[in-house]
Coordinates of C-alpha atoms and ligand atoms in Angstrom, one line a residue:
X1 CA 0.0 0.0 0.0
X2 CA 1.5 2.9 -0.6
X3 CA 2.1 5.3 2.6
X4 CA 0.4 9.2 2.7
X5 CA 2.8 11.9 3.6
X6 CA 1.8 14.3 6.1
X7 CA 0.1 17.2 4.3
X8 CA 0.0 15.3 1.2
X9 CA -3.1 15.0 -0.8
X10 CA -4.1 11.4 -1.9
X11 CA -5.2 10.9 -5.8
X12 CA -9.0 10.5 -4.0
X13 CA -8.5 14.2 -3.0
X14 CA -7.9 15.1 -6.5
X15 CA -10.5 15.7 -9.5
X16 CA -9.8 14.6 -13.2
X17 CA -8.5 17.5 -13.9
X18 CA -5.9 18.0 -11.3
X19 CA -4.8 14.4 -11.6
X20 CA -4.3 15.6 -15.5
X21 CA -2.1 18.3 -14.5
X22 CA -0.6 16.6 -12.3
X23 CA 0.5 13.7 -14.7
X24 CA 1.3 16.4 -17.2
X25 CA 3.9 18.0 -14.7
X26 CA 5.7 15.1 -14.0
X27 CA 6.0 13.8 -17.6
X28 CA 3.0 11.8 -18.5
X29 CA 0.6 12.4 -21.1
X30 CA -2.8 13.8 -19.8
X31 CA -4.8 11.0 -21.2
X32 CA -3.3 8.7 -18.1
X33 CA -5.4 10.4 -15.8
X34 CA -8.5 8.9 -17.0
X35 CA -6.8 5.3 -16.9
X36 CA -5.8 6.3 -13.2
X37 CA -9.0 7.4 -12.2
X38 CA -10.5 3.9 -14.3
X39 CA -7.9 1.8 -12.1
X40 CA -9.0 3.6 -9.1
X41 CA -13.3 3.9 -9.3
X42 CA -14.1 1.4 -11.6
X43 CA -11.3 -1.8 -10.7
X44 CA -10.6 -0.5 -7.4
X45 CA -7.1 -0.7 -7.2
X46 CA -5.2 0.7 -4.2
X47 CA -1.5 0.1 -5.7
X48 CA 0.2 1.6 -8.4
X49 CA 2.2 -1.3 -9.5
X50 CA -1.1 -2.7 -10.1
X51 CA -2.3 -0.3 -13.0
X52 CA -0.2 -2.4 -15.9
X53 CA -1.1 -0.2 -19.0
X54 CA 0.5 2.5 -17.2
X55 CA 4.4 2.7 -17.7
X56 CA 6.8 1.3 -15.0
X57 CA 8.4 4.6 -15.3
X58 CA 5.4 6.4 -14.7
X59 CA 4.1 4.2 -12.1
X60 CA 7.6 4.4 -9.7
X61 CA 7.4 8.3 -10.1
X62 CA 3.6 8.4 -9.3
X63 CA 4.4 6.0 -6.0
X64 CA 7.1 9.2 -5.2
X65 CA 4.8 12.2 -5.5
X66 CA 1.2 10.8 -4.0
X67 CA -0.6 8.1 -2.8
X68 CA -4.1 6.8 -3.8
X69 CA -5.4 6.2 -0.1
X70 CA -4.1 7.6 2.9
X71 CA -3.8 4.8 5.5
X72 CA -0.6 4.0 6.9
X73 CA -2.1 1.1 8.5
X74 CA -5.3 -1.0 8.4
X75 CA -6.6 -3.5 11.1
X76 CA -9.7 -5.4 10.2
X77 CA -12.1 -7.2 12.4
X78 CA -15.0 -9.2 11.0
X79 CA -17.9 -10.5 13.7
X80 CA -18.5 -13.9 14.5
X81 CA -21.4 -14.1 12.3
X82 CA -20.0 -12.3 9.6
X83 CA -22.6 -9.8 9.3
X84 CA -20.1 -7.0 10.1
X85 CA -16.6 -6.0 9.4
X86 CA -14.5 -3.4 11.3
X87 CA -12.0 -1.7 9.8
X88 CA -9.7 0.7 11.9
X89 CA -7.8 2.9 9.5
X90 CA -4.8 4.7 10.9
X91 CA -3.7 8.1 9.3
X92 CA -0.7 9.8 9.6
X93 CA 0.3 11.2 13.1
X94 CA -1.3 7.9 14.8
X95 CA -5.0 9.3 14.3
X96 CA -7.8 7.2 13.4
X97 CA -11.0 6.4 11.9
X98 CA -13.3 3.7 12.0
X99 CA -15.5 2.1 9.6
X100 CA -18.1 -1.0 9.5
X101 CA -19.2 -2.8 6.5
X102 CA -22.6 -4.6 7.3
X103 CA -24.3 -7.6 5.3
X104 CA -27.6 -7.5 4.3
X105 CA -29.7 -10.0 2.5
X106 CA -29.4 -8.6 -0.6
X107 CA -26.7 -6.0 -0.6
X108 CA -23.9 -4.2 1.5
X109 CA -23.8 -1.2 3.1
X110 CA -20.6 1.1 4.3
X111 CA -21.2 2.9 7.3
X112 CA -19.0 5.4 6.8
X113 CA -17.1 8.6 9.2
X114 CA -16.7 12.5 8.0
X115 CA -15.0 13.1 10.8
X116 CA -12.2 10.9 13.0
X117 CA -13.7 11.0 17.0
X118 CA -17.1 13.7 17.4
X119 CA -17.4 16.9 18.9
X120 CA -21.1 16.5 19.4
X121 CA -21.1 14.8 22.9
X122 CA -24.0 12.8 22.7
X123 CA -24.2 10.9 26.2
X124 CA -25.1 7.8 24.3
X125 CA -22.4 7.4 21.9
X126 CA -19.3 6.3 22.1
X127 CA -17.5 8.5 19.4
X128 CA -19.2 11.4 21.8
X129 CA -17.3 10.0 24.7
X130 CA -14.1 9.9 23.0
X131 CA -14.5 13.7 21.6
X132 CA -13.3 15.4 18.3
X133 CA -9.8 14.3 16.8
X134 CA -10.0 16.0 13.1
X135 CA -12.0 16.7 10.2
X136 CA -11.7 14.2 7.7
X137 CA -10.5 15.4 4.1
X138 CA -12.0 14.0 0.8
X139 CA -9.7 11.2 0.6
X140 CA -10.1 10.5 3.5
X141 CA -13.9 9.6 3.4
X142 CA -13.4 8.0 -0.2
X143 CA -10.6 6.0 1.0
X144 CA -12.3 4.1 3.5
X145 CA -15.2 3.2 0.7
X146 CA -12.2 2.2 -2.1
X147 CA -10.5 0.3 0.6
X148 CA -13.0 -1.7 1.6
X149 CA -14.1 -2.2 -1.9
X150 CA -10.4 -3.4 -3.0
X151 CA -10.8 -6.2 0.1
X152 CA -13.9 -7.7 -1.8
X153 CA -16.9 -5.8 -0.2
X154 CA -19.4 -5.1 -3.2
X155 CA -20.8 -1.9 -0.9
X156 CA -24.2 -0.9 -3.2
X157 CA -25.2 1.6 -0.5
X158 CA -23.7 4.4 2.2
X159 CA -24.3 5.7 5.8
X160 CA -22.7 8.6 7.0
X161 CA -23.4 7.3 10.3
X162 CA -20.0 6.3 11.3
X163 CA -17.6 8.8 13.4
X164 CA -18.4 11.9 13.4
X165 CA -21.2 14.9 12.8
X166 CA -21.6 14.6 8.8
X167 CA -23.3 17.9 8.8
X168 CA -20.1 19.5 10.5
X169 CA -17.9 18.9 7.8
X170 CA -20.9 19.4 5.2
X171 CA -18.9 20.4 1.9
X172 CA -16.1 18.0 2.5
X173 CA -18.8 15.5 2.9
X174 CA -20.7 16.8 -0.1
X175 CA -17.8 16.1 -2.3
X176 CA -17.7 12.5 -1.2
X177 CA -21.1 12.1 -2.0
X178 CA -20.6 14.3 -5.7
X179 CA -17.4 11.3 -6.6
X180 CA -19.4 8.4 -5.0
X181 CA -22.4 9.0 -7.6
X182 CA -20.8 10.7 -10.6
X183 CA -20.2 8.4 -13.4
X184 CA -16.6 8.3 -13.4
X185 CA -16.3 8.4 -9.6
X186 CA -18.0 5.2 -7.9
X187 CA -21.3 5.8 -9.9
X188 CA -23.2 4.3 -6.4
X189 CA -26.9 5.7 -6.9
X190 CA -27.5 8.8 -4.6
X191 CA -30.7 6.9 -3.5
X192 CA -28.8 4.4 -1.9
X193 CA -26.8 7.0 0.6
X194 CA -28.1 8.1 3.9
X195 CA -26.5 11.3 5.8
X196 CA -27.1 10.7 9.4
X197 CA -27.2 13.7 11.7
X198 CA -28.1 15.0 15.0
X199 CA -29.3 18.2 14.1
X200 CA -27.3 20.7 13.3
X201 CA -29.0 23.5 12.1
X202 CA -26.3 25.1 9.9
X203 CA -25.7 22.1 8.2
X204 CA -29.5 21.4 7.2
X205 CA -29.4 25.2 6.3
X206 CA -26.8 24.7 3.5
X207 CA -28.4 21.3 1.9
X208 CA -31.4 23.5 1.4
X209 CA -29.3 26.9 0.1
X210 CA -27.0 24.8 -2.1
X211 CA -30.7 22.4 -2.9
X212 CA -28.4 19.2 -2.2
X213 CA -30.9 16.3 -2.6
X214 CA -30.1 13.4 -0.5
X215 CA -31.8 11.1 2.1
X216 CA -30.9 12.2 5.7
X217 CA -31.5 10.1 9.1
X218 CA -32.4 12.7 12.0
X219 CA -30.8 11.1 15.6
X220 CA -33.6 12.3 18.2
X221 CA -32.9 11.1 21.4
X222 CA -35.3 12.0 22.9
X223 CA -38.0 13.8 21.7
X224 CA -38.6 16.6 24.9
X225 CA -36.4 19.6 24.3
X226 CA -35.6 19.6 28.1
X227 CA -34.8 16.0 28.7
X228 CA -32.8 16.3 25.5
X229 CA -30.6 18.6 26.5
X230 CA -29.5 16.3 28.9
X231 CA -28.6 14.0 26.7
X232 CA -27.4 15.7 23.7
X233 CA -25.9 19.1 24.1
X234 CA -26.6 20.0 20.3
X235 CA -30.3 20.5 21.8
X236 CA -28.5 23.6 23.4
X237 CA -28.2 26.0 20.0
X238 CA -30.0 23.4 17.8
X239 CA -33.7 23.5 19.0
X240 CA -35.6 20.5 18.5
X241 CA -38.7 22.3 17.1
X242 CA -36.4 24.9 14.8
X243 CA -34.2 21.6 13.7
X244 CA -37.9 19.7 12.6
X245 CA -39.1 23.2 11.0
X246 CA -35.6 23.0 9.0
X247 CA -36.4 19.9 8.3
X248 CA -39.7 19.9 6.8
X249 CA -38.6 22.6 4.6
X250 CA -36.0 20.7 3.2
X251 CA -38.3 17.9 2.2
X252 CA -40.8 19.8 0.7
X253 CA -37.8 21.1 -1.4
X254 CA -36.8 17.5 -2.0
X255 CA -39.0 14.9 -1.2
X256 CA -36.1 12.8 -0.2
X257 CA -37.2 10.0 2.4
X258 CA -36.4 11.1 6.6
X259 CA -35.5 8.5 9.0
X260 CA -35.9 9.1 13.0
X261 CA -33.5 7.4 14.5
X262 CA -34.2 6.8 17.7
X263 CA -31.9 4.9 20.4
X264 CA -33.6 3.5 23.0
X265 CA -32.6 4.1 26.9
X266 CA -34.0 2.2 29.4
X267 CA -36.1 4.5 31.8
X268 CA -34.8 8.3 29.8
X269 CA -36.5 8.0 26.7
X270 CA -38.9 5.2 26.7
X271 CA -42.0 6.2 28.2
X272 CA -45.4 6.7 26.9
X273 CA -44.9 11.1 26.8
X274 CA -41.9 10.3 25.0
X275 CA -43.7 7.6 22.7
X276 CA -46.4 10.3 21.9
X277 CA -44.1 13.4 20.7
X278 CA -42.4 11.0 19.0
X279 CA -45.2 9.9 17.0
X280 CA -46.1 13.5 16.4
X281 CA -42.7 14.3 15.2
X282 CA -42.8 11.2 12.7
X283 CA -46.1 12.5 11.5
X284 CA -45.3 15.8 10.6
X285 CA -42.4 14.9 9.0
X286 CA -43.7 11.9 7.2
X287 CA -40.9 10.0 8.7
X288 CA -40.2 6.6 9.7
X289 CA -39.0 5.8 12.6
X290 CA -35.9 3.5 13.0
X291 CA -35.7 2.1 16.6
X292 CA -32.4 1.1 17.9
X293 CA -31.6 -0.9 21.1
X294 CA -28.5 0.8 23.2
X295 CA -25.3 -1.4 22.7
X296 CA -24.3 -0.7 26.3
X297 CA -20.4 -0.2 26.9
X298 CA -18.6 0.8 30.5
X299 CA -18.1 4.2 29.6
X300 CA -21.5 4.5 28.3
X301 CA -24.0 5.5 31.9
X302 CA -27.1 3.9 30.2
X303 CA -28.7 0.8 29.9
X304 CA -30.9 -1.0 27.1
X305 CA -34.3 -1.8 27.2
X306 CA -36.1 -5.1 26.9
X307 CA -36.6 -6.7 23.7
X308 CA -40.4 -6.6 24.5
X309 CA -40.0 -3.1 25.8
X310 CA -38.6 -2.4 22.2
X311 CA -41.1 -4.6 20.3
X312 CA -43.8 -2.9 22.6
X313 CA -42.5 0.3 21.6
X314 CA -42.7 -0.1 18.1
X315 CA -46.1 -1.7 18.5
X316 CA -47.8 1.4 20.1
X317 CA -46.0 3.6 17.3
X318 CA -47.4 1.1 14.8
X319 CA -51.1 1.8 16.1
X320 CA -50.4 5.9 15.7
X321 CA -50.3 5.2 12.3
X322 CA -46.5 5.7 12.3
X323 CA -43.8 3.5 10.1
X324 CA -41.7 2.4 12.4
X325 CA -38.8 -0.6 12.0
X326 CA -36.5 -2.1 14.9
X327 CA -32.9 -1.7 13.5
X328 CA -31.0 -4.7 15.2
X329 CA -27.7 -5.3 16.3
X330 CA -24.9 -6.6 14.7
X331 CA -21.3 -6.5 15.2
X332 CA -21.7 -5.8 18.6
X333 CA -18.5 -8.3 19.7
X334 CA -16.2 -5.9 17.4
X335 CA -17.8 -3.3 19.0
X336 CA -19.0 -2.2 15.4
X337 CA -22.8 -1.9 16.4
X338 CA -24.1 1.7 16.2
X339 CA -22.9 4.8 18.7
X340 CA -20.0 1.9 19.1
X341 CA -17.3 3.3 16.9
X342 CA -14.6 5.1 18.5
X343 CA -12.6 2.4 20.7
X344 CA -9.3 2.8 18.7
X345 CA -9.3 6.7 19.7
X346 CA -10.3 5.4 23.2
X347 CA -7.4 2.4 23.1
X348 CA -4.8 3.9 21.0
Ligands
LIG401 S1 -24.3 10.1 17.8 FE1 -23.3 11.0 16.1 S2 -23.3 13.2 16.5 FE2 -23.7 12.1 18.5 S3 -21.7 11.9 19.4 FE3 -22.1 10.0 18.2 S4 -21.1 10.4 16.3 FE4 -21.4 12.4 17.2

């Protein structure tokens, strides 16, 4: 693999163009670019040496100049039932991020991090509990999709719901998105990428200035503005009620689908006041609800609920005349499972 420099961008970081110039600078012809970008997107190569219709000479000075992904170490962890894989990707200057690959009957999804540890707090999540480490760049984000792709993961569909606040590093993230779905990128359909976030107005603010069309996952917690607070800080300058208002404009813009995700606590967030805002907030966003079982950890200070608390819970919802699905666990012996990610920054 080859190794990123500090400061150095990666070829992921780069468009077409730049990679042309690039090429041309150091003595290729510009026409190369489109056979690197080919290797890269379409073959998913992470090795120069492997891109054979390039010359040697071109491919030993390329190896010199910049790397295609910008890992300086991987570590991979698949689950015992081989529904998940984690991979911890180390980055220059011992930082890391984390990503999961999850199986699905019929396809695979990359839950994917924008940013490496999260400055968002939220009491429930380990990433929270570790805090913010850095941004992540462009090829940053796309190297963790090509990696995974280059170790044999078909991944048909994206969550940003790994490390980090997506809507924090919203143009960074954008640009993933633009390369993931644009023919000579990844050419992924746009329909099959979720951004999950926990409300941050700003960020909704720009998808609906810039009229960025994509399917977004809203974390609740817990649907009281009060109790909220206590649980996620964001609630603090990100209102509840002004982040749903947000919201419903940008779907009327859009008509993209809304998830509520909500993660269940035992005795915080699962009684019947919290079940009935809940259901109003579903209903006048036309969401669904996605209901999520806490994967309890030491430093965590919350417990799970029953599974018939849960399946009770999504019952009642059910009879308001609100979608609502139970999203459940898996990779929870890698500690992959959701608001998991963040024990290498924890560890390391
Ligand atoms: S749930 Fe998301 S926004 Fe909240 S701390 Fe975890 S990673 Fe950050």
């Amino acid at each position: 693999m080859a190794m990123a420099k500090k400061d150095v961008k990666t070829i992921l970081d780069l468009s077409l163009s730049e990679l042309q110039n690039l090429i041309k600078g150091n003595g290729g012809k510009p026409f190369v670019a489109k056979q690197v970008f080919d290797w890269v997107y379409k073959k998913k190569v992470i090795n120069f040496d492997d891109m054979t219709n390039l010359s040697k000479d071109l491919r030993e000075k390329l190896k010199t100049i910049i790397p295609i992904v910008p890992f300086v170490n991987v570590e991979v962890l698949p689950s015992s039932d081989k529904l998940a894989t984690k991979y911890i990707f180390e980055l220059e200057g011992h930082q890391f991020i984390e990503a999961v690959v999850l199986v699905e009957k019929k396809y695979k999804t990359l839950c994917i991090s924008s940013q490496s540890g999260c400055p968002v707090d939220c009491k429930f999540c380990l990433t929270g509990y570790a805090g913010f480490k850095k941004q992540l760049s462009l090829g940053e984000i796309l190297g963790q999709l090509l990696y995974v792709m280059n170790d044999g993961h078909a991944i048909t569909h994206l969550v940003y719901m790994g490390m980090g606040e997506p809507l924090l590093n919203v143009e960074t993230v954008y640009a993933s998105i633009q390369r993931i779905t644009s023919e000579e990128g990844f050419y992924i359909s746009r329909r099959n990428i979720t951004v999950s976030t926990s409300g941050y107005l700003q960020g909704i603010q720009y998808l609906i200035d810039q009229e960025i069309a994509i399917n977004l996952a809203f974390s609740v917690g817990n649907p009281n503005p009060d109790k909220r607070e206590k649980i996620m800080s964001i609630e603090k300058r990100n209102p509840i009620n002004e982040v749903s208002r947000l919201l419903s404009q940008y779907l009327k813009q859009h008509n993209r689908k809304l998830t509520l995700e909500y993660t269940l606590l035992k005795g915080e967030n699962d009684g019947d006041d919290e079940l009935e805002e809940l259901a109003n907030l579903a209903k006048y966003l036309n969401a669904k609800v996605n209901l999520i079982n806490l994967n309890p950890h030491p430093k965590i200070p919350f417990e799970p609920v029953s599974k018939d608390v849960i399946k009770k819970f999504k019952e009642r919802l059910t009879r308001k005349g609100v979608r609502a699905t139970i999203r459940f666990t898996k990779g929870q012996d890698i500690v992959a499972a959701c608001g998991q990610l963040g024990e290498s920054l924890i560890k390391k």
